[in-house]
GROMACS .gro file of C-alpha atoms in nm:
model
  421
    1UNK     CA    1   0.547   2.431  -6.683
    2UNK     CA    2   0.708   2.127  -6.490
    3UNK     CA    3   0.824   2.009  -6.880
    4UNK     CA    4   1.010   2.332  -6.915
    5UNK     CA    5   1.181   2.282  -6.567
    6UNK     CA    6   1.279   1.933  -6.641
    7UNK     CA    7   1.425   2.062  -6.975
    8UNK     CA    8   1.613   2.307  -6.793
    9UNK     CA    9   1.753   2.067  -6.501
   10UNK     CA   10   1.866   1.861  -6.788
   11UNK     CA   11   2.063   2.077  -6.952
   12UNK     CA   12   2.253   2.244  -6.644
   13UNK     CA   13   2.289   1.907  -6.454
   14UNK     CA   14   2.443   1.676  -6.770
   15UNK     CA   15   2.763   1.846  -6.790
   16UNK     CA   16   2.769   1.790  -6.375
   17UNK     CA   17   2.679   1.467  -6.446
   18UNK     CA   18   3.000   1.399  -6.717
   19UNK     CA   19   3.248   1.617  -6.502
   20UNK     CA   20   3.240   1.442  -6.163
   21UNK     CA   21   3.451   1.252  -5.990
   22UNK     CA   22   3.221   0.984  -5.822
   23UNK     CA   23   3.444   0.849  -5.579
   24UNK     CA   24   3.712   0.866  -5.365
   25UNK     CA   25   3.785   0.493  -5.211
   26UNK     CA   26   4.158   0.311  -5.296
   27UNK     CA   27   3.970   0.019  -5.454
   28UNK     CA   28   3.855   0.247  -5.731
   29UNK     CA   29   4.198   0.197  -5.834
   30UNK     CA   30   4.105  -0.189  -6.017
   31UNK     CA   31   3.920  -0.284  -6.259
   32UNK     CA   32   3.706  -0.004  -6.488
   33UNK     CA   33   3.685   0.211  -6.109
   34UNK     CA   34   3.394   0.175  -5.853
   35UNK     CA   35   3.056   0.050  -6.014
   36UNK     CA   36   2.831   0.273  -5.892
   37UNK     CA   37   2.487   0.238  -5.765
   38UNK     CA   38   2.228   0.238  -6.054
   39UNK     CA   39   1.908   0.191  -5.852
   40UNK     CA   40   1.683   0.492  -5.776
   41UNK     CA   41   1.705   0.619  -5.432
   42UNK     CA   42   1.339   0.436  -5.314
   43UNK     CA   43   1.481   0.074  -5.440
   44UNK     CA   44   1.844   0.172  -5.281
   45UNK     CA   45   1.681   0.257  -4.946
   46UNK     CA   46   1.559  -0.124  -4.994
   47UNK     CA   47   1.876  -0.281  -4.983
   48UNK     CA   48   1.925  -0.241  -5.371
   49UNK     CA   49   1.609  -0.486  -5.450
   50UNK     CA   50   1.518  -0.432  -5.802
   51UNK     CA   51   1.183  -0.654  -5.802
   52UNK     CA   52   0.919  -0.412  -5.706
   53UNK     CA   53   0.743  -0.139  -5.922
   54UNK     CA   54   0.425   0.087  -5.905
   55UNK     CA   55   0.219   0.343  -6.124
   56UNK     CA   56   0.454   0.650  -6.018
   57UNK     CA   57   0.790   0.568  -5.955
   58UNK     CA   58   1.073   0.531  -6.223
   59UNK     CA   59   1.270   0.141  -6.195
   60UNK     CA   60   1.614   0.207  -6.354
   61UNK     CA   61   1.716  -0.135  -6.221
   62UNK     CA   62   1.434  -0.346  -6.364
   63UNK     CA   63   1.270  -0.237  -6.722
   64UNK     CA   64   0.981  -0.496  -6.718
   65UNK     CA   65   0.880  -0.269  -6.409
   66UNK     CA   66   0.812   0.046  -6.668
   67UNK     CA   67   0.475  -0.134  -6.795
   68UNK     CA   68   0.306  -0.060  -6.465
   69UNK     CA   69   0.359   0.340  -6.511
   70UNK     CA   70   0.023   0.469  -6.555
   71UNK     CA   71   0.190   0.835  -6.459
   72UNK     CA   72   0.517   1.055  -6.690
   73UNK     CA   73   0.781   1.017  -6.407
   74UNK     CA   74   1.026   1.292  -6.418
   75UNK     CA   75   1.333   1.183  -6.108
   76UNK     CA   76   1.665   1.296  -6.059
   77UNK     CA   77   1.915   1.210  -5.791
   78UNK     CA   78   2.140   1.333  -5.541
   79UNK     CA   79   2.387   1.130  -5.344
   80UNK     CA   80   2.650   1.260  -5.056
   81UNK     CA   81   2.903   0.999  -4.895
   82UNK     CA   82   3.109   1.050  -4.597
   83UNK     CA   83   3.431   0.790  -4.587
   84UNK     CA   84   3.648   0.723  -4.295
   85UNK     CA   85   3.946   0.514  -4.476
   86UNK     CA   86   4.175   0.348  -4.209
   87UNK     CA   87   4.496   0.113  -4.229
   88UNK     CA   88   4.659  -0.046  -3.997
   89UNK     CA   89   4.845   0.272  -3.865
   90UNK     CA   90   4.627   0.536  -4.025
   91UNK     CA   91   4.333   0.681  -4.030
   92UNK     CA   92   4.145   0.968  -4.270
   93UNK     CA   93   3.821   1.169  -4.315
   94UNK     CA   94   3.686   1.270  -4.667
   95UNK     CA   95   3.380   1.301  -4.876
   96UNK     CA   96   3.213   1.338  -5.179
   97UNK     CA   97   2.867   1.463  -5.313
   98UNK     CA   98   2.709   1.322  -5.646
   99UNK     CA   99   2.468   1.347  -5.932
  100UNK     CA  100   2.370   0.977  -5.946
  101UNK     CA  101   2.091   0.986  -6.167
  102UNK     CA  102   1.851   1.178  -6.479
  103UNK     CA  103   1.553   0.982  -6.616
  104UNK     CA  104   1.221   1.012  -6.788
  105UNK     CA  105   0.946   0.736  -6.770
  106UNK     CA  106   0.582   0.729  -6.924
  107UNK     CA  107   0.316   0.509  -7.012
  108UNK     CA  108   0.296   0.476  -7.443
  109UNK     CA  109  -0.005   0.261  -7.408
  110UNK     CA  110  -0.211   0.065  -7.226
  111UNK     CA  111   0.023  -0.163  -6.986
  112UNK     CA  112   0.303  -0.025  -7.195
  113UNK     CA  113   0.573   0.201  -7.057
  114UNK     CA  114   0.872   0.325  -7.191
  115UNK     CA  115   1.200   0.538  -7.009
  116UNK     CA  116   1.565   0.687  -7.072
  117UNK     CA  117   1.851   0.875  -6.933
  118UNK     CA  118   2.136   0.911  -6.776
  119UNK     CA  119   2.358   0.762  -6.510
  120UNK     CA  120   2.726   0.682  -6.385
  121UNK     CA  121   2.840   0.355  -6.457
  122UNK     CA  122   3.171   0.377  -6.274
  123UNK     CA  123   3.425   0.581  -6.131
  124UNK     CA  124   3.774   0.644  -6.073
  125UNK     CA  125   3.889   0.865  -5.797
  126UNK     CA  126   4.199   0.804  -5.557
  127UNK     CA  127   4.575   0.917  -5.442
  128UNK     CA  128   4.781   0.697  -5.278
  129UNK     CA  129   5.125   0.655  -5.179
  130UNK     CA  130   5.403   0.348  -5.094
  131UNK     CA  131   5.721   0.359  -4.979
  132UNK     CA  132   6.020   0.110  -4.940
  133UNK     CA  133   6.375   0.043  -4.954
  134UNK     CA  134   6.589  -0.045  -5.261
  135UNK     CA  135   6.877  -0.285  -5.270
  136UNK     CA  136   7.116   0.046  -5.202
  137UNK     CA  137   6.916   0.112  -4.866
  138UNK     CA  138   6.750   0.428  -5.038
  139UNK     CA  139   6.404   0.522  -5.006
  140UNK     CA  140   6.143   0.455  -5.299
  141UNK     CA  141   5.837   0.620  -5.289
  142UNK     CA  142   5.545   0.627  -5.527
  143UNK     CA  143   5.196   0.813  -5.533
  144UNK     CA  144   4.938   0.674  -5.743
  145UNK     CA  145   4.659   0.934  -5.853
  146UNK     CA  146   4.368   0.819  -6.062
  147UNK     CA  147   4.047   0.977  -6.203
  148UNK     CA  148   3.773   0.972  -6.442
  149UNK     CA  149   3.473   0.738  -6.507
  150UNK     CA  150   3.244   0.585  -6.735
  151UNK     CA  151   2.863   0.705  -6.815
  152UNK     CA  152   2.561   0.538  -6.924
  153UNK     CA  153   2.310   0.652  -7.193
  154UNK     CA  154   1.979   0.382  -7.154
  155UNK     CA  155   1.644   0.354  -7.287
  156UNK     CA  156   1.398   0.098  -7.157
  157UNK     CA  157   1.089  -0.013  -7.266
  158UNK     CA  158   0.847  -0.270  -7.081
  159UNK     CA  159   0.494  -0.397  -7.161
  160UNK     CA  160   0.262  -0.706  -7.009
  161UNK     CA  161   0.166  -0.897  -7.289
  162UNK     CA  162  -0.122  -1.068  -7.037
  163UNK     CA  163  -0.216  -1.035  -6.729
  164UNK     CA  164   0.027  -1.010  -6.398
  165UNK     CA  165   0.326  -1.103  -6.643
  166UNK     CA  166   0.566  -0.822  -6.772
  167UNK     CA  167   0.839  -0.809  -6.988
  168UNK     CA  168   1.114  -0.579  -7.052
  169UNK     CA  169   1.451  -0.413  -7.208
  170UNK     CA  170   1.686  -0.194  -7.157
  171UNK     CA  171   1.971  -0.085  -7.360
  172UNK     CA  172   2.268   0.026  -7.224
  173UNK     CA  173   2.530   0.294  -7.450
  174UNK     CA  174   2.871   0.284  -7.170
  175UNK     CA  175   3.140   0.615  -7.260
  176UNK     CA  176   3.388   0.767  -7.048
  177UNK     CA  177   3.776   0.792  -6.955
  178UNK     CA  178   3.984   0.661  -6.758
  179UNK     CA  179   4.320   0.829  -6.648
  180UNK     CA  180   4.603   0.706  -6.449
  181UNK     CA  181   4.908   0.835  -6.321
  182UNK     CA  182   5.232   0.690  -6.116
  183UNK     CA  183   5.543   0.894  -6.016
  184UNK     CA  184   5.813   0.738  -5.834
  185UNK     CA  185   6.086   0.955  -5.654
  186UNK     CA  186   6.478   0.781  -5.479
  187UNK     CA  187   6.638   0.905  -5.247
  188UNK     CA  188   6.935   1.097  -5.388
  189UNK     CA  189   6.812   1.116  -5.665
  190UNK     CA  190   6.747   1.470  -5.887
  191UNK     CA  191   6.501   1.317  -6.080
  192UNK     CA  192   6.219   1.134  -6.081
  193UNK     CA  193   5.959   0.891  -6.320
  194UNK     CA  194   5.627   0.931  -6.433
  195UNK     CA  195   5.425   0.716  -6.613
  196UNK     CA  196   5.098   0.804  -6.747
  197UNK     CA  197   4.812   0.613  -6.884
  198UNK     CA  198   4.508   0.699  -7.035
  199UNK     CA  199   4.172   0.498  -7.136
  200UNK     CA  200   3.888   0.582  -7.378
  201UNK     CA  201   3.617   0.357  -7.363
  202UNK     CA  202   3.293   0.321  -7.497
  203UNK     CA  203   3.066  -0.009  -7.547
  204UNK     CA  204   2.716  -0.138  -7.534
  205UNK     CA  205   2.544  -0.398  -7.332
  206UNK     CA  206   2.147  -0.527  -7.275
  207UNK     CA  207   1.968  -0.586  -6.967
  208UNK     CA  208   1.624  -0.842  -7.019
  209UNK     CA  209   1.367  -0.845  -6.740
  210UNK     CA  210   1.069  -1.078  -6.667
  211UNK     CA  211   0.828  -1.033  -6.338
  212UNK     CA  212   0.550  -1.267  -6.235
  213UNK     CA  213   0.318  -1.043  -5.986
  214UNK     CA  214   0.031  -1.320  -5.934
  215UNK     CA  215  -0.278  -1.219  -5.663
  216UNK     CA  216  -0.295  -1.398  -5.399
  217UNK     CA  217  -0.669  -1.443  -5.214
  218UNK     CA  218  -0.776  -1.072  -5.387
  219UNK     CA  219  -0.525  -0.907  -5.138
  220UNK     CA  220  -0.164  -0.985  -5.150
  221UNK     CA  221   0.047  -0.956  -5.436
  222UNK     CA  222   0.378  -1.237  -5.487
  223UNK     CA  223   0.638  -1.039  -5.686
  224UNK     CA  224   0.921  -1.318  -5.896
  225UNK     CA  225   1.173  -1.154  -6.128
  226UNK     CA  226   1.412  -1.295  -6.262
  227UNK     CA  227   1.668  -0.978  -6.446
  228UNK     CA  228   1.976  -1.082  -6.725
  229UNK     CA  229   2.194  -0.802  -6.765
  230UNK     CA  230   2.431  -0.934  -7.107
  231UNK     CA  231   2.776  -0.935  -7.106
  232UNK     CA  232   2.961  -0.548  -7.146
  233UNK     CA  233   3.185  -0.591  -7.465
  234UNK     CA  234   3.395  -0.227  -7.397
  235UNK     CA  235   3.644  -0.106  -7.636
  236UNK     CA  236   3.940   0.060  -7.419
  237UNK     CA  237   4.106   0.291  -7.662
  238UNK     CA  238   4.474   0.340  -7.428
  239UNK     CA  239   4.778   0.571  -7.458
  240UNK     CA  240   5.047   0.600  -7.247
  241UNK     CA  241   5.338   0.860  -7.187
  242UNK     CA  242   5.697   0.731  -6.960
  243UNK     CA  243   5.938   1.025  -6.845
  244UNK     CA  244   6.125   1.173  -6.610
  245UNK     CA  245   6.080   1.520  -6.387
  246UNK     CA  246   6.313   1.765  -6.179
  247UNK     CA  247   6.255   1.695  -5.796
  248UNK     CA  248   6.323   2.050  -5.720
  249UNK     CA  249   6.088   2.220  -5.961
  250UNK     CA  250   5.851   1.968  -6.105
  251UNK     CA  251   5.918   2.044  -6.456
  252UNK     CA  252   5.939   1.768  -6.692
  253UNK     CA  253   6.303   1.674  -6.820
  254UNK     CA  254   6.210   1.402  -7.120
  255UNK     CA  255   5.837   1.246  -7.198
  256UNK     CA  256   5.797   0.992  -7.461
  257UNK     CA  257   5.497   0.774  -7.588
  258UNK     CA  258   5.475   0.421  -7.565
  259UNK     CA  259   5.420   0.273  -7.929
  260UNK     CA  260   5.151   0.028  -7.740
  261UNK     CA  261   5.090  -0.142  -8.128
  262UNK     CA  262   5.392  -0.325  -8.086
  263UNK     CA  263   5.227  -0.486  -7.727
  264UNK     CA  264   4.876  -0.512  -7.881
  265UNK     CA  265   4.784  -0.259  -7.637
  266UNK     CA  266   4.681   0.034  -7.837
  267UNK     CA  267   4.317  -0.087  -7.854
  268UNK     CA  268   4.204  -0.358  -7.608
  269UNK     CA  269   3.875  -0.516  -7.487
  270UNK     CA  270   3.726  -0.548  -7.156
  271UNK     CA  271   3.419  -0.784  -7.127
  272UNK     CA  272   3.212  -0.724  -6.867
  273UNK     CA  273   3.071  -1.056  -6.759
  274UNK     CA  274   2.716  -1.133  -6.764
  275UNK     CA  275   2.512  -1.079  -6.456
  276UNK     CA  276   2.147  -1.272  -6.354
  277UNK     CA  277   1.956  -1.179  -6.042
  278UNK     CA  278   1.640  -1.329  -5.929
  279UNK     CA  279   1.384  -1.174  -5.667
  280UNK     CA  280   1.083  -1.330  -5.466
  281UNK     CA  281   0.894  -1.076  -5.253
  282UNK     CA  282   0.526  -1.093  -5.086
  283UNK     CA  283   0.314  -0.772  -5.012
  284UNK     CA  284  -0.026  -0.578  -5.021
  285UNK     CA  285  -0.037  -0.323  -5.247
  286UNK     CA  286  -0.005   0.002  -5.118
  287UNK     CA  287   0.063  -0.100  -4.775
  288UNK     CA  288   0.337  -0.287  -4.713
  289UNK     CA  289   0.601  -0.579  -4.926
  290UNK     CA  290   0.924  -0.793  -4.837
  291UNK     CA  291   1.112  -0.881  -5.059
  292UNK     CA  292   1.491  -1.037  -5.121
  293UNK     CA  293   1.722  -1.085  -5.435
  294UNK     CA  294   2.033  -1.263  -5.491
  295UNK     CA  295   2.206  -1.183  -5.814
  296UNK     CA  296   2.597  -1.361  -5.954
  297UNK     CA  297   2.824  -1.260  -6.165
  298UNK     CA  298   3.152  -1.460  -6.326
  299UNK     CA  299   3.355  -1.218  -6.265
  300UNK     CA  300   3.675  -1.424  -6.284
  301UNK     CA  301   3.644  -1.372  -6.665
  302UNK     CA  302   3.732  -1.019  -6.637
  303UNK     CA  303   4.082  -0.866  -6.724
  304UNK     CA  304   4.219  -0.510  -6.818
  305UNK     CA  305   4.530  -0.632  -6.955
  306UNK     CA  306   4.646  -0.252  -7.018
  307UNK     CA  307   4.717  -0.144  -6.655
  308UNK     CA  308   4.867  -0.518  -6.602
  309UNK     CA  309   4.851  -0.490  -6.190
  310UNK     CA  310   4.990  -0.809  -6.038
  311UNK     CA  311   4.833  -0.770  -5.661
  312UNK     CA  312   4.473  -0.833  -5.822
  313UNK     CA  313   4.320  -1.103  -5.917
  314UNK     CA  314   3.913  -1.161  -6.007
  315UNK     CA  315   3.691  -1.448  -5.879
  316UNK     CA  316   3.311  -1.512  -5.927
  317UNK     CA  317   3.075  -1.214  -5.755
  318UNK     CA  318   2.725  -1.211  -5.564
  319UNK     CA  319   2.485  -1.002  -5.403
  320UNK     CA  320   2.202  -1.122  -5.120
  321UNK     CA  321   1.989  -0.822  -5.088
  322UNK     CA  322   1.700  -0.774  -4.850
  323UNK     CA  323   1.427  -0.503  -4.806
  324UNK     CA  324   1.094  -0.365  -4.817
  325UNK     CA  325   0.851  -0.100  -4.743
  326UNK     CA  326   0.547   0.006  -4.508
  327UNK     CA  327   0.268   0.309  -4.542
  328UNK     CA  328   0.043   0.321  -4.288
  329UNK     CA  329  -0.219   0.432  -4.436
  330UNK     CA  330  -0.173   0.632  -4.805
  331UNK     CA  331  -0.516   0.763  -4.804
  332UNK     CA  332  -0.529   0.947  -4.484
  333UNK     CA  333  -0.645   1.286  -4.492
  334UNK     CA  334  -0.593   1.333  -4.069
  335UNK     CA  335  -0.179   1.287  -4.076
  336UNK     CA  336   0.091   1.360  -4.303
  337UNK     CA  337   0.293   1.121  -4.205
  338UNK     CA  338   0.079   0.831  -4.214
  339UNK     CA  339   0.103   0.899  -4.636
  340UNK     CA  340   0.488   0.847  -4.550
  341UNK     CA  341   0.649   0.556  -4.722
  342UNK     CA  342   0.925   0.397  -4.448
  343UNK     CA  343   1.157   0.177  -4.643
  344UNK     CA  344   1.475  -0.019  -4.495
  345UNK     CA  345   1.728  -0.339  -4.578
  346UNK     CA  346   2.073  -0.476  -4.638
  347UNK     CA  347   2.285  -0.616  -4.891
  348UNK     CA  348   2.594  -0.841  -4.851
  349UNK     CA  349   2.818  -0.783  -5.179
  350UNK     CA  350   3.091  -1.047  -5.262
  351UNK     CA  351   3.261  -0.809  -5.517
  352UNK     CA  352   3.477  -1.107  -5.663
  353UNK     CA  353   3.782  -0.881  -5.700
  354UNK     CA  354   4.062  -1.016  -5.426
  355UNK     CA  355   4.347  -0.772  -5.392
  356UNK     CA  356   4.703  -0.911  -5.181
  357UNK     CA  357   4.511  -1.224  -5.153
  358UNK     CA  358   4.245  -1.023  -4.968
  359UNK     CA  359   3.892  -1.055  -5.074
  360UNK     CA  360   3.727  -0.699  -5.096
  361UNK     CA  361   3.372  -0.704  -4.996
  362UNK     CA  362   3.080  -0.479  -4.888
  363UNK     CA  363   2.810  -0.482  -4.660
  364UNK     CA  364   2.531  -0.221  -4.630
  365UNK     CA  365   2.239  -0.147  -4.398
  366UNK     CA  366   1.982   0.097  -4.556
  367UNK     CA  367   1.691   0.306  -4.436
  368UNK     CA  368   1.467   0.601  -4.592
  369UNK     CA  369   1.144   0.790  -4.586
  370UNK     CA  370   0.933   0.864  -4.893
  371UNK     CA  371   0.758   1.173  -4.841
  372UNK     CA  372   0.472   1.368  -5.069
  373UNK     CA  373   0.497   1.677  -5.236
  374UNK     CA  374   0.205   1.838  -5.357
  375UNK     CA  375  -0.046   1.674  -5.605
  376UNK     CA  376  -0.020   1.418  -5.882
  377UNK     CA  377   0.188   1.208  -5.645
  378UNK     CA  378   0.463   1.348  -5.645
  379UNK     CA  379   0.769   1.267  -5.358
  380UNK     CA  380   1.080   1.357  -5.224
  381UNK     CA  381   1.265   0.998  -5.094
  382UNK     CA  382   1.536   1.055  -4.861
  383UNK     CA  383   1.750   0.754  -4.792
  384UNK     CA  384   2.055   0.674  -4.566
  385UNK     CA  385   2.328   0.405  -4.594
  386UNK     CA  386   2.585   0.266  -4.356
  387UNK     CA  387   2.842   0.012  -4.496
  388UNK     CA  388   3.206  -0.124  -4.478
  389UNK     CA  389   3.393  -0.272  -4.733
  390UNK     CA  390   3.736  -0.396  -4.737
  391UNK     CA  391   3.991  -0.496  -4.503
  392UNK     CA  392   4.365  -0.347  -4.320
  393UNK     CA  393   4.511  -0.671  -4.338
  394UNK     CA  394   4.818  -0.726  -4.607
  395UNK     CA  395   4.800  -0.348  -4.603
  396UNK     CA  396   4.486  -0.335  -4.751
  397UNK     CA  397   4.233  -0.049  -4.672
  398UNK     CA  398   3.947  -0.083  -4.489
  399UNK     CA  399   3.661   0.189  -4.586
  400UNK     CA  400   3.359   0.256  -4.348
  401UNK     CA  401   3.083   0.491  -4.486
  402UNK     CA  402   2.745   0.690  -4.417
  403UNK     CA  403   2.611   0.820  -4.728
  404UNK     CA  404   2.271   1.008  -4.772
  405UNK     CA  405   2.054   0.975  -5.072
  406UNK     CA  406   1.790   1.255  -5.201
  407UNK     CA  407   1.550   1.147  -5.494
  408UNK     CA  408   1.287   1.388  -5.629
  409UNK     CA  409   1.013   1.196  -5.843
  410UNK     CA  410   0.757   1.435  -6.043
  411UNK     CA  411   0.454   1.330  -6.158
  412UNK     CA  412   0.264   1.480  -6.468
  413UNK     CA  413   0.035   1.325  -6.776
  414UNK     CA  414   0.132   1.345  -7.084
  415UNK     CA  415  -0.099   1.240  -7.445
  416UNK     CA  416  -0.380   1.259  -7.257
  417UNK     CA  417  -0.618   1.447  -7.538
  418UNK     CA  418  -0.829   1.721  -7.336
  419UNK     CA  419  -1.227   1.745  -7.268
  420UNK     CA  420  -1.384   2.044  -7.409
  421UNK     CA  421  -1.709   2.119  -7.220
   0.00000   0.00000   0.00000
């Protein structure tokens, strides 16, 4: 029965999944759009930590992790974010509610595991507007208006080969598009300019995973990862449209294409750079583990020569992440909510991207519950983050969010040839 549901979530929730618009912040305007958070919702609520994995839960973030399934993992995941966005004489309120994740994990064989699905990879999601004065004294004005995102299509496998050592792979399929739009109005002027530009992308890349779990005095667990995730090579696939439109009734007065061939813009490459993050953590399994990860990135190899924007520039990216969890006591029979997982942590994100000579940065405290549902070990995590990234300076944005995170994991068996009595 729980196959046929999963079956059915899958098929209403994809097209959700493709149609969304993840994100709402400025920032989303740069680069391929916001990267979004690819963790499940019980590493998330550990400040992003990617090291740790068990018998029941699904690792998107670490595919050496899948060998340790002993359990078919069925999770899905939910994400709502409230944004307060304030400059320096502004201030607004908005949201936005998510599909963040479909997957499938189960164990092929012995200390073998294997997992796929579906994700975003990034978004695209803003309106903004700038005004100023031309040379005449008139007023310019321009709204900028952007949507879209890319998706990801994985499978992972992961197996230990001996003991406390696992390995593991994940393959990455990125699609999606990009659209952007500009209009600028004068003052005095009947009519105005658009120019619209659209990307189709699609590319592969490869993450490798290796984790060391050694025990320590038959008790406590050490937990060493170290996680390469290969450089993106997307192909960006770009049109783009220049015209002009009546003021008074919107409708367009003369839209051309760009012949982008003569630019060597028609079809252009973005190169996501290569990104290596290594984890130590300490724990007793089942009870409690601590564990932090710092990951970089040279992100000062990236360009998207097709939008051109001259108030960006890219430098080299980390992440310090921190987190862990506690049960008190899994087993008990006397109190529900002593079989409660309580997770929390942080993360300090250097994003690399500097906009008006501004660097535009995150930092996030995080905090959830893991709570059981019925047999086979099933749970519901519910998570919570509080962040702020950017800055009002050089007229720069600076976003403060709460977002809340809702993960259903379903446990079932699966090959598991039936007794006959």
């Amino acid at each position: 029965m729980i196959k046929k549901i999963l079956i059915a979530f899958f098929c209403v929730t994809a097209h959700g999944l493709f149609a969304q618009n993840g994100t709402i912040s400025p920032y989303s305007y740069f680069g391929i759009g916001d990267h979004r958070d690819n963790g499940s919702v019980d590493n998330q609520m550990m400040g992003g930590i990617s090291m740790y994995g068990d018998s029941i839960h699904i690792n998107l973030s670490n595919p050496a992790a899948y060998s340790k399934l002993r359990l078919t993992a069925y999770t899905a995941g939910l994400s709502h974010k409230e944004y307060r966005l304030k400059s320096w004489n502004e201030e607004q309120n908005t949201s936005v509610t998510n599909l963040d994740y479909l997957s499938i994990g189960f164990p092929l064989a012995k200390n073998v595991g294997f997992g796929f699905g579906l994700m975003p990879y990034s978004s695209v999601g803003y309106s903004l507007n700038s005004s100023s004065e031309n040379s005449q004294g008139a007023e310019v004005v321009n709204f900028f208006t952007g949507e879209g995102g890319l998706n990801r299509l994985y499978a992972s496998i992961g197996f230990e080969p001996i003991k406390n050592l696992s390995l593991g792979v994940t393959a990455n399929f990125n699609f999606g598009t990009l659209e952007y739009e500009r209009i600028q109005s004068v003052e005095g002027v009947q009519f105005g300019t658009l120019d619209n530009r659209e990307s189709k992308i699609n590319g592969y890349d490869f993450k490798y995973a290796l984790n060391y779990t050694p025990t320590i005095k038959d008790k406590y667990t050490l937990y060493t990862s170290v996680l390469v995730n290969t450089q993106g090579n997307l192909v960006s696939k770009n049109t783009q449209t220049l015209g002009s439109f009546s003021l008074s009734n919107g409708n367009n007065v003369e839209v051309v294409d760009v012949n982008l061939d003569a630019s060597n813009l028609r079809n252009t490459e973005l190169k996501i750079p290569t990104r290596t993050t290594v984890g130590l953590g300490f724990g007793e399994n089942k009870k409690w583990f601590l564990g932090a990860e710092y990951s970089f990135q040279q992100m000062s190899d990236f360009d998207n020569t097709f939008l051109g924007l001259d108030n960006v520039t890219y430098n080299d990216a980390s992440t310090y992440a921190f987190g862990g969890y506690w049960v008190p006591d899994y087993r008990s029979l006397s109190g529900y909510f002593k079989r409660v997982t309580y997770r929390a942590g942080l993360r300090y994100d250097v994003s690399g991207m500097t906009v008006n000579n501004k660097e535009i940065n995150n930092f996030g405290i995080t905090f959830g519950l893991g709570l059981p549902v019925g047999a086979n070990f099933s749970n519901l995590n519910v998570g919570f983050e509080l962040g702020r990234r950017g800055t009002t300076d050089q007229n720069l944005i600076e976003e403060s969010y709460f977002k809340i995170n809702i993960g259903l994991s379903l446990n079932d068996r699966w090959f598991q040839q039936r007794k006959i009595n």
